[in-house]
């Protein structure tokens, strides 16, 4: 929800969305084509500075926003460094023959930097442009309508999903002691996941009823600003 709010209130909100889409896609393609970690890091740094100084994105929020892909990329690249490659061994753990090879380490570093650069480029678009404008631009470049509608429904469902998590978490904290202690946290998390699955199915069914009651004919109308 905070992402959606920032997308509507940042200082780059009024810049034409088509330009931002072109910049974002161009930077992603450039980061993927150029096989240099320094270039990917430069793109990440450039986008970060632009969002913080020009778009005025809150620093704490941007760090939190980037921590998610950073964590996933770091874990993935650590596994790549230890379990891929066939070149010269540069580090031997001494555990079950697990080693770090030169080509695997290079691949892990390159992949990590490119992941950050591509996610930063995607973040530039999502943090500065409302979803309605993004979908409208995608339709202009002839992206199939089915993909645009799926993206719209997924985006809507995310907020429903997060709202349900918040409601159930608050209920657990008031009735069961919430997440105090490892045992209690483990039990609460299990109940949250199981109930969330059925709640999601119920919300999805209600969404379909809502679409049908409003004359849904297989195509969702899109707001064209």
PDB file of C-alpha atoms in Angstrom:
ATOM      1  CA  UNK A   1       0.000   0.000   0.000  1.00  0.00           C
ATOM      2  CA  UNK A   2       2.913   2.316   0.724  1.00  0.00           C
ATOM      3  CA  UNK A   3       4.293   1.661  -2.760  1.00  0.00           C
ATOM      4  CA  UNK A   4       0.997   2.676  -4.330  1.00  0.00           C
ATOM      5  CA  UNK A   5       0.858   5.843  -2.214  1.00  0.00           C
ATOM      6  CA  UNK A   6       4.422   6.832  -3.157  1.00  0.00           C
ATOM      7  CA  UNK A   7       3.722   6.187  -6.848  1.00  0.00           C
ATOM      8  CA  UNK A   8       0.932   8.789  -6.688  1.00  0.00           C
ATOM      9  CA  UNK A   9       2.749  11.406  -4.605  1.00  0.00           C
ATOM     10  CA  UNK A  10       6.427  11.417  -5.668  1.00  0.00           C
ATOM     11  CA  UNK A  11       8.033  14.386  -7.444  1.00  0.00           C
ATOM     12  CA  UNK A  12       8.252  12.496 -10.763  1.00  0.00           C
ATOM     13  CA  UNK A  13       4.546  11.673 -10.736  1.00  0.00           C
ATOM     14  CA  UNK A  14       3.717  14.221 -13.463  1.00  0.00           C
ATOM     15  CA  UNK A  15       6.518  13.180 -15.842  1.00  0.00           C
ATOM     16  CA  UNK A  16       5.014  11.413 -18.851  1.00  0.00           C
ATOM     17  CA  UNK A  17       4.735   7.723 -17.993  1.00  0.00           C
ATOM     18  CA  UNK A  18       5.844   6.641 -21.472  1.00  0.00           C
ATOM     19  CA  UNK A  19       9.244   8.248 -20.925  1.00  0.00           C
ATOM     20  CA  UNK A  20       9.669   6.487 -17.595  1.00  0.00           C
ATOM     21  CA  UNK A  21       8.670   3.155 -19.129  1.00  0.00           C
ATOM     22  CA  UNK A  22      11.217   3.583 -21.926  1.00  0.00           C
ATOM     23  CA  UNK A  23      13.964   4.544 -19.465  1.00  0.00           C
ATOM     24  CA  UNK A  24      13.187   1.593 -17.206  1.00  0.00           C
ATOM     25  CA  UNK A  25      13.110  -0.999 -19.996  1.00  0.00           C
ATOM     26  CA  UNK A  26      16.231   0.455 -21.647  1.00  0.00           C
ATOM     27  CA  UNK A  27      18.221   0.281 -18.404  1.00  0.00           C
ATOM     28  CA  UNK A  28      17.078  -3.296 -17.783  1.00  0.00           C
ATOM     29  CA  UNK A  29      18.096  -4.397 -21.275  1.00  0.00           C
ATOM     30  CA  UNK A  30      21.406  -2.544 -21.022  1.00  0.00           C
ATOM     31  CA  UNK A  31      22.196  -4.197 -17.674  1.00  0.00           C
ATOM     32  CA  UNK A  32      21.402  -7.632 -19.134  1.00  0.00           C
ATOM     33  CA  UNK A  33      23.444  -7.146 -22.309  1.00  0.00           C
ATOM     34  CA  UNK A  34      26.544  -5.575 -20.762  1.00  0.00           C
ATOM     35  CA  UNK A  35      28.399  -8.289 -18.857  1.00  0.00           C
ATOM     36  CA  UNK A  36      30.220  -5.946 -16.459  1.00  0.00           C
ATOM     37  CA  UNK A  37      29.400  -5.776 -12.728  1.00  0.00           C
ATOM     38  CA  UNK A  38      30.684  -2.195 -12.525  1.00  0.00           C
ATOM     39  CA  UNK A  39      28.106  -1.096 -15.098  1.00  0.00           C
ATOM     40  CA  UNK A  40      25.283  -2.828 -13.200  1.00  0.00           C
ATOM     41  CA  UNK A  41      26.399  -1.223  -9.936  1.00  0.00           C
ATOM     42  CA  UNK A  42      26.540   2.178 -11.637  1.00  0.00           C
ATOM     43  CA  UNK A  43      22.950   1.741 -12.899  1.00  0.00           C
ATOM     44  CA  UNK A  44      21.817   0.724  -9.405  1.00  0.00           C
ATOM     45  CA  UNK A  45      23.571   3.722  -7.861  1.00  0.00           C
ATOM     46  CA  UNK A  46      22.270   6.147 -10.496  1.00  0.00           C
ATOM     47  CA  UNK A  47      18.654   5.025 -10.071  1.00  0.00           C
ATOM     48  CA  UNK A  48      18.942   5.111  -6.288  1.00  0.00           C
ATOM     49  CA  UNK A  49      20.283   8.667  -6.292  1.00  0.00           C
ATOM     50  CA  UNK A  50      17.582   9.753  -8.762  1.00  0.00           C
ATOM     51  CA  UNK A  51      14.779   8.292  -6.650  1.00  0.00           C
ATOM     52  CA  UNK A  52      16.106   9.760  -3.405  1.00  0.00           C
ATOM     53  CA  UNK A  53      17.072  13.240  -4.625  1.00  0.00           C
ATOM     54  CA  UNK A  54      14.732  13.935  -7.542  1.00  0.00           C
ATOM     55  CA  UNK A  55      11.648  11.822  -6.842  1.00  0.00           C
ATOM     56  CA  UNK A  56      12.076  12.395  -3.081  1.00  0.00           C
ATOM     57  CA  UNK A  57      11.411   8.785  -2.135  1.00  0.00           C
ATOM     58  CA  UNK A  58      11.887   8.332   1.659  1.00  0.00           C
ATOM     59  CA  UNK A  59      15.335   6.872   2.362  1.00  0.00           C
ATOM     60  CA  UNK A  60      14.137   4.289   4.920  1.00  0.00           C
ATOM     61  CA  UNK A  61      11.434   3.064   2.586  1.00  0.00           C
ATOM     62  CA  UNK A  62      13.849   2.721  -0.347  1.00  0.00           C
ATOM     63  CA  UNK A  63      16.290   0.712   1.775  1.00  0.00           C
ATOM     64  CA  UNK A  64      13.441  -1.573   2.866  1.00  0.00           C
ATOM     65  CA  UNK A  65      12.235  -1.809  -0.741  1.00  0.00           C
ATOM     66  CA  UNK A  66      15.694  -2.855  -1.997  1.00  0.00           C
ATOM     67  CA  UNK A  67      16.389  -5.239   0.890  1.00  0.00           C
ATOM     68  CA  UNK A  68      13.987  -7.856  -0.502  1.00  0.00           C
ATOM     69  CA  UNK A  69      15.723  -8.443  -3.875  1.00  0.00           C
ATOM     70  CA  UNK A  70      19.105  -7.941  -2.173  1.00  0.00           C
ATOM     71  CA  UNK A  71      18.397 -10.806   0.222  1.00  0.00           C
ATOM     72  CA  UNK A  72      17.116 -13.195  -2.453  1.00  0.00           C
ATOM     73  CA  UNK A  73      19.952 -12.338  -4.844  1.00  0.00           C
ATOM     74  CA  UNK A  74      22.586 -12.758  -2.142  1.00  0.00           C
ATOM     75  CA  UNK A  75      21.339 -16.207  -1.105  1.00  0.00           C
ATOM     76  CA  UNK A  76      21.068 -17.365  -4.724  1.00  0.00           C
ATOM     77  CA  UNK A  77      24.521 -16.109  -5.655  1.00  0.00           C
ATOM     78  CA  UNK A  78      26.135 -17.717  -2.590  1.00  0.00           C
ATOM     79  CA  UNK A  79      24.779 -21.079  -3.763  1.00  0.00           C
ATOM     80  CA  UNK A  80      26.018 -20.347  -7.282  1.00  0.00           C
ATOM     81  CA  UNK A  81      29.499 -19.597  -5.985  1.00  0.00           C
ATOM     82  CA  UNK A  82      29.718 -22.856  -4.000  1.00  0.00           C
ATOM     83  CA  UNK A  83      27.949 -25.315  -6.298  1.00  0.00           C
ATOM     84  CA  UNK A  84      28.582 -24.104  -9.874  1.00  0.00           C
ATOM     85  CA  UNK A  85      31.622 -23.860 -12.078  1.00  0.00           C
ATOM     86  CA  UNK A  86      34.437 -26.139 -13.176  1.00  0.00           C
ATOM     87  CA  UNK A  87      37.458 -23.846 -13.191  1.00  0.00           C
ATOM     88  CA  UNK A  88      40.318 -23.183 -10.795  1.00  0.00           C
ATOM     89  CA  UNK A  89      39.585 -23.708  -7.100  1.00  0.00           C
ATOM     90  CA  UNK A  90      40.189 -20.513  -5.119  1.00  0.00           C
ATOM     91  CA  UNK A  91      38.663 -21.552  -1.789  1.00  0.00           C
ATOM     92  CA  UNK A  92      38.118 -24.963  -0.232  1.00  0.00           C
ATOM     93  CA  UNK A  93      35.669 -25.210   2.652  1.00  0.00           C
ATOM     94  CA  UNK A  94      36.892 -28.651   3.635  1.00  0.00           C
ATOM     95  CA  UNK A  95      33.272 -29.793   4.008  1.00  0.00           C
ATOM     96  CA  UNK A  96      32.049 -32.594   1.710  1.00  0.00           C
ATOM     97  CA  UNK A  97      34.270 -31.332  -1.093  1.00  0.00           C
ATOM     98  CA  UNK A  98      32.425 -28.006  -1.365  1.00  0.00           C
ATOM     99  CA  UNK A  99      34.679 -25.448  -3.034  1.00  0.00           C
ATOM    100  CA  UNK A 100      34.502 -22.025  -4.650  1.00  0.00           C
ATOM    101  CA  UNK A 101      35.810 -21.908  -8.194  1.00  0.00           C
ATOM    102  CA  UNK A 102      37.015 -18.853 -10.054  1.00  0.00           C
ATOM    103  CA  UNK A 103      34.418 -18.986 -12.847  1.00  0.00           C
ATOM    104  CA  UNK A 104      31.582 -19.691 -10.368  1.00  0.00           C
ATOM    105  CA  UNK A 105      32.553 -16.708  -8.213  1.00  0.00           C
ATOM    106  CA  UNK A 106      32.687 -14.469 -11.278  1.00  0.00           C
ATOM    107  CA  UNK A 107      29.265 -15.708 -12.399  1.00  0.00           C
ATOM    108  CA  UNK A 108      27.794 -15.167  -8.915  1.00  0.00           C
ATOM    109  CA  UNK A 109      29.108 -11.590  -8.676  1.00  0.00           C
ATOM    110  CA  UNK A 110      27.890 -10.736 -12.188  1.00  0.00           C
ATOM    111  CA  UNK A 111      24.444 -12.250 -11.540  1.00  0.00           C
ATOM    112  CA  UNK A 112      24.113 -10.436  -8.217  1.00  0.00           C
ATOM    113  CA  UNK A 113      24.962  -7.046  -9.712  1.00  0.00           C
ATOM    114  CA  UNK A 114      22.700  -7.539 -12.735  1.00  0.00           C
ATOM    115  CA  UNK A 115      19.817  -8.576 -10.471  1.00  0.00           C
ATOM    116  CA  UNK A 116      20.155  -5.399  -8.427  1.00  0.00           C
ATOM    117  CA  UNK A 117      20.384  -3.263 -11.579  1.00  0.00           C
ATOM    118  CA  UNK A 118      17.298  -4.817 -13.190  1.00  0.00           C
ATOM    119  CA  UNK A 119      15.244  -4.608 -10.006  1.00  0.00           C
ATOM    120  CA  UNK A 120      16.335  -0.990  -9.521  1.00  0.00           C
ATOM    121  CA  UNK A 121      15.171  -0.185 -13.048  1.00  0.00           C
ATOM    122  CA  UNK A 122      11.853  -1.886 -12.363  1.00  0.00           C
ATOM    123  CA  UNK A 123      11.621  -0.080  -9.030  1.00  0.00           C
ATOM    124  CA  UNK A 124      12.164   3.252 -10.764  1.00  0.00           C
ATOM    125  CA  UNK A 125       9.029   2.628 -12.809  1.00  0.00           C
ATOM    126  CA  UNK A 126       6.874   1.199 -10.016  1.00  0.00           C
ATOM    127  CA  UNK A 127       7.804   3.882  -7.465  1.00  0.00           C
ATOM    128  CA  UNK A 128       7.227   6.842  -9.779  1.00  0.00           C
ATOM    129  CA  UNK A 129       4.279   5.718 -11.908  1.00  0.00           C
ATOM    130  CA  UNK A 130       0.744   4.648 -10.851  1.00  0.00           C
ATOM    131  CA  UNK A 131      -0.306   1.210 -12.039  1.00  0.00           C
ATOM    132  CA  UNK A 132      -3.106   2.622 -14.240  1.00  0.00           C
ATOM    133  CA  UNK A 133      -0.571   4.567 -16.304  1.00  0.00           C
ATOM    134  CA  UNK A 134       1.767   1.591 -16.598  1.00  0.00           C
ATOM    135  CA  UNK A 135      -0.996  -0.688 -17.872  1.00  0.00           C
ATOM    136  CA  UNK A 136      -2.191   1.985 -20.263  1.00  0.00           C
ATOM    137  CA  UNK A 137       1.323   2.305 -21.741  1.00  0.00           C
ATOM    138  CA  UNK A 138       1.645  -1.468 -22.019  1.00  0.00           C
ATOM    139  CA  UNK A 139      -1.555  -1.590 -24.045  1.00  0.00           C
ATOM    140  CA  UNK A 140      -0.136   1.071 -26.379  1.00  0.00           C
ATOM    141  CA  UNK A 141       2.861  -1.106 -27.233  1.00  0.00           C
ATOM    142  CA  UNK A 142       0.499  -3.982 -28.086  1.00  0.00           C
ATOM    143  CA  UNK A 143       1.067  -6.197 -25.064  1.00  0.00           C
ATOM    144  CA  UNK A 144      -1.684  -8.874 -25.216  1.00  0.00           C
ATOM    145  CA  UNK A 145      -4.770  -7.853 -23.250  1.00  0.00           C
ATOM    146  CA  UNK A 146      -4.806 -11.106 -21.301  1.00  0.00           C
ATOM    147  CA  UNK A 147      -1.413 -10.298 -19.736  1.00  0.00           C
ATOM    148  CA  UNK A 148      -2.502  -6.782 -18.840  1.00  0.00           C
ATOM    149  CA  UNK A 149      -5.695  -8.049 -17.206  1.00  0.00           C
ATOM    150  CA  UNK A 150      -3.800 -10.712 -15.247  1.00  0.00           C
ATOM    151  CA  UNK A 151      -1.366  -8.033 -14.047  1.00  0.00           C
ATOM    152  CA  UNK A 152      -4.264  -5.817 -12.967  1.00  0.00           C
ATOM    153  CA  UNK A 153      -6.005  -8.630 -11.088  1.00  0.00           C
ATOM    154  CA  UNK A 154      -2.749  -9.698  -9.438  1.00  0.00           C
ATOM    155  CA  UNK A 155      -2.028  -6.125  -8.366  1.00  0.00           C
ATOM    156  CA  UNK A 156      -5.511  -5.816  -6.888  1.00  0.00           C
ATOM    157  CA  UNK A 157      -5.229  -9.173  -5.149  1.00  0.00           C
ATOM    158  CA  UNK A 158      -1.945  -8.201  -3.487  1.00  0.00           C
ATOM    159  CA  UNK A 159      -3.687  -5.505  -1.456  1.00  0.00           C
ATOM    160  CA  UNK A 160      -6.504  -7.885  -0.499  1.00  0.00           C
ATOM    161  CA  UNK A 161      -3.888 -10.463   0.456  1.00  0.00           C
ATOM    162  CA  UNK A 162      -1.925  -7.996   2.621  1.00  0.00           C
ATOM    163  CA  UNK A 163      -5.107  -6.724   4.259  1.00  0.00           C
ATOM    164  CA  UNK A 164      -6.100 -10.261   5.241  1.00  0.00           C
ATOM    165  CA  UNK A 165      -2.639 -10.905   6.696  1.00  0.00           C
ATOM    166  CA  UNK A 166      -2.876  -7.746   8.785  1.00  0.00           C
ATOM    167  CA  UNK A 167      -6.365  -8.609  10.081  1.00  0.00           C
ATOM    168  CA  UNK A 168      -5.441 -12.178  11.028  1.00  0.00           C
ATOM    169  CA  UNK A 169      -2.126 -11.157  12.587  1.00  0.00           C
ATOM    170  CA  UNK A 170      -3.861  -8.592  14.796  1.00  0.00           C
ATOM    171  CA  UNK A 171      -6.455 -11.200  15.775  1.00  0.00           C
ATOM    172  CA  UNK A 172      -3.723 -13.657  16.759  1.00  0.00           C
ATOM    173  CA  UNK A 173      -1.953 -11.039  18.856  1.00  0.00           C
ATOM    174  CA  UNK A 174      -5.111 -10.203  20.794  1.00  0.00           C
ATOM    175  CA  UNK A 175      -6.398 -13.760  21.297  1.00  0.00           C
ATOM    176  CA  UNK A 176      -3.386 -16.076  21.390  1.00  0.00           C
ATOM    177  CA  UNK A 177      -0.450 -14.012  22.533  1.00  0.00           C
ATOM    178  CA  UNK A 178       0.633 -13.576  18.937  1.00  0.00           C
ATOM    179  CA  UNK A 179       4.267 -14.327  18.222  1.00  0.00           C
ATOM    180  CA  UNK A 180       5.789 -14.308  21.696  1.00  0.00           C
ATOM    181  CA  UNK A 181       8.333 -17.104  21.864  1.00  0.00           C
ATOM    182  CA  UNK A 182       9.475 -19.588  19.227  1.00  0.00           C
ATOM    183  CA  UNK A 183       6.832 -22.245  19.914  1.00  0.00           C
ATOM    184  CA  UNK A 184       3.967 -19.769  19.913  1.00  0.00           C
ATOM    185  CA  UNK A 185       5.280 -18.032  16.790  1.00  0.00           C
ATOM    186  CA  UNK A 186       5.589 -21.363  14.958  1.00  0.00           C
ATOM    187  CA  UNK A 187       2.010 -22.305  15.867  1.00  0.00           C
ATOM    188  CA  UNK A 188       0.618 -18.870  14.972  1.00  0.00           C
ATOM    189  CA  UNK A 189       2.411 -18.830  11.610  1.00  0.00           C
ATOM    190  CA  UNK A 190       1.017 -22.271  10.717  1.00  0.00           C
ATOM    191  CA  UNK A 191      -2.523 -21.190  11.522  1.00  0.00           C
ATOM    192  CA  UNK A 192      -2.029 -17.930   9.610  1.00  0.00           C
ATOM    193  CA  UNK A 193      -0.860 -19.703   6.451  1.00  0.00           C
ATOM    194  CA  UNK A 194      -3.632 -22.317   6.516  1.00  0.00           C
ATOM    195  CA  UNK A 195      -6.389 -19.760   7.134  1.00  0.00           C
ATOM    196  CA  UNK A 196      -4.926 -17.371   4.580  1.00  0.00           C
ATOM    197  CA  UNK A 197      -5.222 -20.029   1.873  1.00  0.00           C
ATOM    198  CA  UNK A 198      -8.966 -20.465   2.435  1.00  0.00           C
ATOM    199  CA  UNK A 199      -9.509 -16.724   2.848  1.00  0.00           C
ATOM    200  CA  UNK A 200      -7.755 -16.151  -0.488  1.00  0.00           C
ATOM    201  CA  UNK A 201     -10.002 -18.671  -2.224  1.00  0.00           C
ATOM    202  CA  UNK A 202     -13.061 -16.998  -0.719  1.00  0.00           C
ATOM    203  CA  UNK A 203     -11.906 -13.516  -1.785  1.00  0.00           C
ATOM    204  CA  UNK A 204     -11.151 -14.777  -5.282  1.00  0.00           C
ATOM    205  CA  UNK A 205     -14.642 -16.226  -5.596  1.00  0.00           C
ATOM    206  CA  UNK A 206     -16.198 -12.966  -4.385  1.00  0.00           C
ATOM    207  CA  UNK A 207     -14.087 -11.033  -6.894  1.00  0.00           C
ATOM    208  CA  UNK A 208     -15.472 -13.187  -9.684  1.00  0.00           C
ATOM    209  CA  UNK A 209     -19.035 -12.561  -8.454  1.00  0.00           C
ATOM    210  CA  UNK A 210     -18.330  -8.828  -8.369  1.00  0.00           C
ATOM    211  CA  UNK A 211     -17.042  -8.882 -11.952  1.00  0.00           C
ATOM    212  CA  UNK A 212     -20.019 -10.894 -13.179  1.00  0.00           C
ATOM    213  CA  UNK A 213     -22.515  -8.585 -11.446  1.00  0.00           C
ATOM    214  CA  UNK A 214     -20.936  -5.591 -13.214  1.00  0.00           C
ATOM    215  CA  UNK A 215     -21.273  -7.044 -16.688  1.00  0.00           C
ATOM    216  CA  UNK A 216     -17.827  -8.613 -17.082  1.00  0.00           C
ATOM    217  CA  UNK A 217     -17.564  -9.998 -20.601  1.00  0.00           C
ATOM    218  CA  UNK A 218     -13.997 -11.260 -20.636  1.00  0.00           C
ATOM    219  CA  UNK A 219     -12.279  -7.877 -20.920  1.00  0.00           C
ATOM    220  CA  UNK A 220     -11.607  -5.379 -18.151  1.00  0.00           C
ATOM    221  CA  UNK A 221     -11.958  -1.686 -19.069  1.00  0.00           C
ATOM    222  CA  UNK A 222      -8.832   0.343 -18.373  1.00  0.00           C
ATOM    223  CA  UNK A 223      -8.635   3.921 -17.211  1.00  0.00           C
ATOM    224  CA  UNK A 224      -6.977   6.077 -19.866  1.00  0.00           C
ATOM    225  CA  UNK A 225      -5.799   9.309 -18.196  1.00  0.00           C
TER     226      UNK A 225
END
